[in-house]
XYZ file of N, CA and C in Angstrom:
546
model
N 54.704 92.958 60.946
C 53.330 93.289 60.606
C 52.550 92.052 60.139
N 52.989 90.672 60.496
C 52.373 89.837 60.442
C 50.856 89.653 60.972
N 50.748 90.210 61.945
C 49.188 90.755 62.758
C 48.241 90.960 61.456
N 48.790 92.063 60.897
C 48.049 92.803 59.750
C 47.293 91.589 58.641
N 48.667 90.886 58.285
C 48.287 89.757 56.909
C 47.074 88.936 57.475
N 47.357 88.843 59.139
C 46.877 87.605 59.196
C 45.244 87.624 59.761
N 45.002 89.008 60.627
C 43.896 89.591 60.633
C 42.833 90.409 59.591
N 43.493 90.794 59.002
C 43.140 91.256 57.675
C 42.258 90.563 56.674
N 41.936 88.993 56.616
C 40.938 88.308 56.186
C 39.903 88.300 57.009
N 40.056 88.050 58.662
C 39.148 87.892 59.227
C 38.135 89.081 58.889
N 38.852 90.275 59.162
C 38.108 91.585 59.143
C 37.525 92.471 58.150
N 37.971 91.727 56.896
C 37.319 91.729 55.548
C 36.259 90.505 55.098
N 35.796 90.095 56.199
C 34.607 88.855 56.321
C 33.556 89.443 57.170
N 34.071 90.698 58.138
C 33.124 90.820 59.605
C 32.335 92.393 58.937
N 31.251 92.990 59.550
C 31.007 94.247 59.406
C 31.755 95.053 59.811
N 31.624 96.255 58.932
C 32.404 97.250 59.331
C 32.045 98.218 60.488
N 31.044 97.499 61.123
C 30.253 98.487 61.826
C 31.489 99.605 63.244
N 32.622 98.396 63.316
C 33.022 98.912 64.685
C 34.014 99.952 63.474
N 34.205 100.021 63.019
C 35.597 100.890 62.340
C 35.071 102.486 62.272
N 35.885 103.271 62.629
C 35.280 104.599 62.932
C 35.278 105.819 61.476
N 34.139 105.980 61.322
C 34.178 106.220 59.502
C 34.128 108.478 59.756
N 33.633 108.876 60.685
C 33.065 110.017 60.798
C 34.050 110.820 61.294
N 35.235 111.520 61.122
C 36.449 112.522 61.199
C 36.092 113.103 62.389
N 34.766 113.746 62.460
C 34.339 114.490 63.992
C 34.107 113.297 64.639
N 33.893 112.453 65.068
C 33.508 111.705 65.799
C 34.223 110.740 66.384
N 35.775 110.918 65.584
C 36.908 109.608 65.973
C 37.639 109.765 66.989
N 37.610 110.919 67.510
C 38.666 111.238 68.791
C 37.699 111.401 70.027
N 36.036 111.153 69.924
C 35.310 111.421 71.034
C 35.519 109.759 71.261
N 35.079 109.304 70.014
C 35.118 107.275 70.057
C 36.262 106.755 70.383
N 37.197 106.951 69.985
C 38.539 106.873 70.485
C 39.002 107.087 71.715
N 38.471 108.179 72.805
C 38.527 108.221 73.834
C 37.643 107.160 74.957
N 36.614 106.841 73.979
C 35.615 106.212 74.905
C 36.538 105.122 75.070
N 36.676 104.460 73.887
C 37.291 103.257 73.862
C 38.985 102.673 73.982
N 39.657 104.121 74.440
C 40.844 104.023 75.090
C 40.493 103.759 76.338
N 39.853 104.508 77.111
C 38.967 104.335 78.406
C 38.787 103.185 79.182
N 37.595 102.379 78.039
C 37.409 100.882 78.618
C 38.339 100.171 78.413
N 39.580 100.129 77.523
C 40.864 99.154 77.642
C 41.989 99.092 78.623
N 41.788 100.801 79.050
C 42.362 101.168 79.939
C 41.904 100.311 81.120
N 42.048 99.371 81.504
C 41.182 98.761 82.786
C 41.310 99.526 84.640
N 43.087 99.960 84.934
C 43.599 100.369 85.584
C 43.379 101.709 85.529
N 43.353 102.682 85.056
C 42.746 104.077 84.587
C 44.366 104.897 85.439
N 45.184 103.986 84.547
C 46.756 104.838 84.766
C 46.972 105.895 83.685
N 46.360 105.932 82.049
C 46.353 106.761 80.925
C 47.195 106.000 80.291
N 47.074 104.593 80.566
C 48.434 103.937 79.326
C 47.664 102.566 79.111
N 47.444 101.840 77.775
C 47.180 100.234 77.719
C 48.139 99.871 76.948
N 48.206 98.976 77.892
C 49.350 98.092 77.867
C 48.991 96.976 77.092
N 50.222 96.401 76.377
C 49.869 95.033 75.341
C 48.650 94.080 76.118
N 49.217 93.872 77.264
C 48.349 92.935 77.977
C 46.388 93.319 78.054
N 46.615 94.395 78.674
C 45.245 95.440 78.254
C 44.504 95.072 77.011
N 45.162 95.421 75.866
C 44.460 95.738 74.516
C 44.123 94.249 74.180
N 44.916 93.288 74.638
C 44.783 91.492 74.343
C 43.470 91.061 74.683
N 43.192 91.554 76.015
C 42.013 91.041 76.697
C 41.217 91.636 75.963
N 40.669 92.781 75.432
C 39.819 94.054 75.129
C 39.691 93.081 73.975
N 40.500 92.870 73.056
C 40.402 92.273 71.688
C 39.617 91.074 71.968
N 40.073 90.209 72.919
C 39.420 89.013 73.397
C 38.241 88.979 73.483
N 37.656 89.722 74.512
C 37.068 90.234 75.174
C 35.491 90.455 73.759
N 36.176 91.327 72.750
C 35.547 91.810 71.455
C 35.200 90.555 70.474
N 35.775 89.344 70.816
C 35.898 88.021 69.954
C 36.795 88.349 68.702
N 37.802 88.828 69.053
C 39.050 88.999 67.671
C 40.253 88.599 68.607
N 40.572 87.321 68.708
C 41.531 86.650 69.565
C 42.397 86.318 68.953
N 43.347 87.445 68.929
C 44.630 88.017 68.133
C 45.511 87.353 69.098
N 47.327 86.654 68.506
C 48.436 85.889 69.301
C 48.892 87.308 70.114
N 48.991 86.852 71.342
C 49.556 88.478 71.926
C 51.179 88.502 71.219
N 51.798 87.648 71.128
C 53.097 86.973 70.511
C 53.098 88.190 69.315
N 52.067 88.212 68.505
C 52.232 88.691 67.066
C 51.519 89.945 66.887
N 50.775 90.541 68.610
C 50.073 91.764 68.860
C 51.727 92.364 68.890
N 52.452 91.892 70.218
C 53.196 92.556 70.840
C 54.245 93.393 70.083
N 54.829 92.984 68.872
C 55.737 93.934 68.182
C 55.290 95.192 67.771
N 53.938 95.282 67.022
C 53.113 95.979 66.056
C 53.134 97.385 67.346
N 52.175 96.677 68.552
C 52.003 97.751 69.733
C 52.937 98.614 70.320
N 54.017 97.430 70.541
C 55.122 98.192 70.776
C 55.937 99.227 69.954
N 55.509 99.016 68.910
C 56.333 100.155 67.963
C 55.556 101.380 68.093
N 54.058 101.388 68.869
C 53.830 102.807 69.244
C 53.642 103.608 70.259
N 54.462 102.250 71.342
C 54.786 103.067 72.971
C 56.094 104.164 72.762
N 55.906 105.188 73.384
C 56.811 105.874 73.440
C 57.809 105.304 74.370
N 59.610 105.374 74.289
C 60.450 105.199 75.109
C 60.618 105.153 76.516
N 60.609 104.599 77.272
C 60.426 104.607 79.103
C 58.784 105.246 79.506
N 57.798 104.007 78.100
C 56.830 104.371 79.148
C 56.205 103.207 78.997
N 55.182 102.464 79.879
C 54.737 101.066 80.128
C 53.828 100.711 79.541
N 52.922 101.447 78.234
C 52.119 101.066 77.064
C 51.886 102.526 76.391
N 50.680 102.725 75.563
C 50.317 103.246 75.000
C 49.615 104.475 75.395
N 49.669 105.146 75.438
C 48.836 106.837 75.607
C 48.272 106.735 74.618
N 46.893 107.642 74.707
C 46.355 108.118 74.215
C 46.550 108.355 72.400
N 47.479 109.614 72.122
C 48.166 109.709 70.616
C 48.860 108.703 70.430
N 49.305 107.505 71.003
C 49.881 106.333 70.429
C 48.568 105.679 69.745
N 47.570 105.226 70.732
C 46.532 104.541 70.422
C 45.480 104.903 69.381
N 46.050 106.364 68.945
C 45.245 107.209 68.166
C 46.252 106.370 66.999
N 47.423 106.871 66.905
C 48.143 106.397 65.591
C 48.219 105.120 65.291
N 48.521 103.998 66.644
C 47.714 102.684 65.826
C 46.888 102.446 64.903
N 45.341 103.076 65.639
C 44.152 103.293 65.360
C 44.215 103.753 63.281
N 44.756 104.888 63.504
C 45.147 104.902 61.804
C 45.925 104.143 61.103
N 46.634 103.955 61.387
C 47.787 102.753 61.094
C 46.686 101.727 60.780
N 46.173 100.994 61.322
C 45.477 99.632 61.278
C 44.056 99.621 60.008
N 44.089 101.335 60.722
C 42.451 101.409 59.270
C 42.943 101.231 58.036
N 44.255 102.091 58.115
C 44.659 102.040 55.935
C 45.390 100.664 56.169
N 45.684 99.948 56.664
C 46.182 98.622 56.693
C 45.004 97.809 55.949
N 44.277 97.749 56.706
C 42.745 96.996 56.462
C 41.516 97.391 55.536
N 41.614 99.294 55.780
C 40.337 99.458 54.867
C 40.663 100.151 53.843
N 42.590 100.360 53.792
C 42.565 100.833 52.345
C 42.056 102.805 52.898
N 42.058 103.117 54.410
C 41.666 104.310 54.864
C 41.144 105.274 54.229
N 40.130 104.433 53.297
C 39.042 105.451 52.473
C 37.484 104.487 53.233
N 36.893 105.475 52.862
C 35.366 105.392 53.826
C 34.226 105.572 52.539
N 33.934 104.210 52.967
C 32.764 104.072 52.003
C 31.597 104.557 52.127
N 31.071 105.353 53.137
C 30.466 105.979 53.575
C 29.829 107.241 53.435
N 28.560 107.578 53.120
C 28.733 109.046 52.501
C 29.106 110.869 53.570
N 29.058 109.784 55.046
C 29.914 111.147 56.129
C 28.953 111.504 56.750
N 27.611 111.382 56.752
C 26.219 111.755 57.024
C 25.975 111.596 58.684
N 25.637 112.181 59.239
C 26.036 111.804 60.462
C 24.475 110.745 60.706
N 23.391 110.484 59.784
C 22.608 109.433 60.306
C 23.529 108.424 59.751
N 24.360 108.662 58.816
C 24.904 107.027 58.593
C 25.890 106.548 59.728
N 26.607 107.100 60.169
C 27.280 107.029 61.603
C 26.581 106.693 62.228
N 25.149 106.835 62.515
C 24.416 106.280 63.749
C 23.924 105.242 63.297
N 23.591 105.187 62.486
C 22.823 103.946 61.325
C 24.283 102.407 61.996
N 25.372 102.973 61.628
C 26.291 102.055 61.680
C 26.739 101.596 63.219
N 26.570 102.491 64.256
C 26.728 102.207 65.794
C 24.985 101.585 66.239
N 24.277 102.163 65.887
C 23.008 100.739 65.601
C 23.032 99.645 65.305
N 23.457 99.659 64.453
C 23.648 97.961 63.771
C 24.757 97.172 64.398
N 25.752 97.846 65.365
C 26.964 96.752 66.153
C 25.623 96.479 67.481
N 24.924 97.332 67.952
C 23.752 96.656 68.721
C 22.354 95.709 68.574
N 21.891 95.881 67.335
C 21.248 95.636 66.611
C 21.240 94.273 66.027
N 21.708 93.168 66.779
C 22.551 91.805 66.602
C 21.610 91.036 65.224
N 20.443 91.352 65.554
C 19.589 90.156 64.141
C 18.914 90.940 63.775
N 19.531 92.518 63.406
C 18.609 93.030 62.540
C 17.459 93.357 62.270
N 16.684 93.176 63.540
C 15.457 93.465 63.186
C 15.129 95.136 63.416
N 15.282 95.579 63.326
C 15.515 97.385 63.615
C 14.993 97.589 65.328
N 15.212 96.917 66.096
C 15.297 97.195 67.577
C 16.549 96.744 68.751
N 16.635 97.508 69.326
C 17.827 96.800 70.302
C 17.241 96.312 71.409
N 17.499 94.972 71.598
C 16.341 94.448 73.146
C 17.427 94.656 74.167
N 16.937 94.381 75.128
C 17.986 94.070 76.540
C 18.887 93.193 76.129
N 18.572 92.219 75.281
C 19.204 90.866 75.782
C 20.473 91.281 74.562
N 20.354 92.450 73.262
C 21.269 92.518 72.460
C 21.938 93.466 73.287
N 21.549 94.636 74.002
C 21.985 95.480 74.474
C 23.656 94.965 75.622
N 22.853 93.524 76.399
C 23.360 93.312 77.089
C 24.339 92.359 76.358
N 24.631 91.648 75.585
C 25.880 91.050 75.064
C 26.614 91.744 74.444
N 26.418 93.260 74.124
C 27.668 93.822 73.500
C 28.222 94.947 74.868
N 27.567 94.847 76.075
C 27.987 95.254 77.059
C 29.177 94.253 78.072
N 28.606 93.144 77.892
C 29.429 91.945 78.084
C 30.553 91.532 77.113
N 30.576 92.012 75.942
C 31.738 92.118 75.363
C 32.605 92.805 75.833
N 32.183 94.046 75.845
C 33.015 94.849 76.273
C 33.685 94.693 77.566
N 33.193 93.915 78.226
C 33.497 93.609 79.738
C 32.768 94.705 80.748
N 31.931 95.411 80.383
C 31.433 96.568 81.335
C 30.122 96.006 82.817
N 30.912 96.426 83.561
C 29.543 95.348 84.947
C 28.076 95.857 84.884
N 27.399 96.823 84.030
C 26.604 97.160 84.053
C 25.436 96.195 83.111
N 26.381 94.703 82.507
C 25.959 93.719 81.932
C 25.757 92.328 82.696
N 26.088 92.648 83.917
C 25.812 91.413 84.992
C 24.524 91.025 85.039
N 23.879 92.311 85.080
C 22.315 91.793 85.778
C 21.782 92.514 84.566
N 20.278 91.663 84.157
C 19.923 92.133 83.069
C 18.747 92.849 83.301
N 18.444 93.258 85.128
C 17.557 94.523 85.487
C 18.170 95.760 84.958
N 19.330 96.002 84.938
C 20.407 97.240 85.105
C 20.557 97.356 83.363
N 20.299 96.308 82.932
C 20.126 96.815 81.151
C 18.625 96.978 81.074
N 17.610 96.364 81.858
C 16.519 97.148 80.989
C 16.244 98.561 81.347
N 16.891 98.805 82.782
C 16.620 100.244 83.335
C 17.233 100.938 82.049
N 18.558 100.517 81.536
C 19.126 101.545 80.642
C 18.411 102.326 79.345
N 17.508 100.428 79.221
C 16.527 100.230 77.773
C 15.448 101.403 78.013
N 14.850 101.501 79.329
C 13.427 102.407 79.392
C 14.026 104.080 79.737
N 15.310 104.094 80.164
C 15.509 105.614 80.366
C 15.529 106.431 78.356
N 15.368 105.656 77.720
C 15.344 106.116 76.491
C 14.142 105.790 75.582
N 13.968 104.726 75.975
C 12.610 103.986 75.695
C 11.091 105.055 75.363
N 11.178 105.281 74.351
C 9.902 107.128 74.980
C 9.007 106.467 74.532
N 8.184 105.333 73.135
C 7.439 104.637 73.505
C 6.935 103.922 74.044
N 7.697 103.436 75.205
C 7.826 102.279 76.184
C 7.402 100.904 75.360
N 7.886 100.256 74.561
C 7.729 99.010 74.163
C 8.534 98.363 74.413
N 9.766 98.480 75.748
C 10.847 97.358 76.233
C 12.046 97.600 75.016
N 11.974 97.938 73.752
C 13.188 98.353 73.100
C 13.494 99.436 72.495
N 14.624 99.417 71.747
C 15.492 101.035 71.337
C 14.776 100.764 69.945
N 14.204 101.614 69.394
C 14.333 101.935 67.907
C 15.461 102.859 67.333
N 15.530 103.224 66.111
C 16.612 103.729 65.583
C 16.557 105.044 66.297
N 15.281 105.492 66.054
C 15.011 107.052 66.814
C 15.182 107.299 68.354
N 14.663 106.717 68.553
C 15.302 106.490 70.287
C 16.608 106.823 70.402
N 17.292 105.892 69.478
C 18.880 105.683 69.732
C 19.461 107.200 69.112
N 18.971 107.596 68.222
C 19.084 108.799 67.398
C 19.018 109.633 68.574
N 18.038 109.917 68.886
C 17.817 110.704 69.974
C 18.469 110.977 71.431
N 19.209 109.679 71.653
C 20.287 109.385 72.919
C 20.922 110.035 72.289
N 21.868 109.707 71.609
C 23.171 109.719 71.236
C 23.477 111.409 70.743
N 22.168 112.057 70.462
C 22.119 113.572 70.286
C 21.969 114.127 71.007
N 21.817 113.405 72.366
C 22.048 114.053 73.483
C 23.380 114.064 74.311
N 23.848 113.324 73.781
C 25.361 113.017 74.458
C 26.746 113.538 73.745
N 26.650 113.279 72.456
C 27.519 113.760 71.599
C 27.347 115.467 70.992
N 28.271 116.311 71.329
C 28.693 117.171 71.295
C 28.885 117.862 70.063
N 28.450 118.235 68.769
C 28.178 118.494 67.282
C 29.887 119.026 67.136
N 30.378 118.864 65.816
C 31.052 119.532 65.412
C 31.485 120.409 64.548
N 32.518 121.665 64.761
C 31.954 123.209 64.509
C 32.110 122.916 62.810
């Protein structure tokens, strides 16, 4: 668990924005983002997978000192991680790091408040194309190649049309997509 000691400063320096704070909301996020690591879309990421993804995220972890940690949550004769592995990492790593209490008051605008602000690069309370499009390019997603194909994304939500996302905008996507819970 050397991974842990040694990441564990970095990530107590960075926002918490990517860490998933909202109980209803961790297994829809969790899926998204098993998804995109998944590159091959076999239902398994593999050490190699999650390396790049991390990379990819700018947390350029030794795969050397990934590889034990991961492996302790592949199941026996299978070639990475499923789903409930990647889920139990996923917990595993939060009380590692955040102490798996949530500073947060559970609110579901603060959840959005907080997936705003990983887009939201300088804070100024709008998301432009050009922020939109580097955390799409993090992610590695091709819909960040061309930066026509991010502003189309910017104006299908855009309801004042001023070229960016406000919080409400984004409020308003994301309540359209996400599914309430009972």
């Amino acid at each position: 668990m050397e991974i842990i000691s040694n990441e564990k400063n970095k990530l107590s320096r960075q926002s918490s924005s990517f860490r998933l704070r909202s109980p209803s909301l961790n297994t829809l996020r969790l899926h998204r983002i098993f998804d995109l690591f998944d590159k091959n879309n076999d239902g398994f990421i593999t050490v190699e997978e999650l390396s790049q993804a991390l990379s990819r995220l700018g947390l350029d972890a030794d795969i050397c000192e990934l590889k034990p940690t991961i492996e302790s949550f592949i199941k026996p004769d299978e070639t990475g991680l499923r789903f409930d592995g990647f889920e139990a990492l996923h917990k595993t790593l939060d009380e590692s790091f955040f102490g798996g209490d949530c500073e947060c008051d559970g609110s579901p605008d603060s959840d959005l408040e907080e997936a705003f602000n990983v887009f939201d690069e300088d804070g100024d309370g709008f998301i432009s194309p050009e922020e939109l499009q580097k955390v799409l390019k993090k992610l590695g997603l091709p819909e960040a190649v061309e930066i026509e194909h991010v502003e189309k994304m910017i104006v299908s939500v855009d309801s004042n049309h001023d070229g960016r996302v406000d919080f409400f905008e984004f409020k308003n996507m994301m309540q359209t997509v996400l599914v309430p819970s009972s």
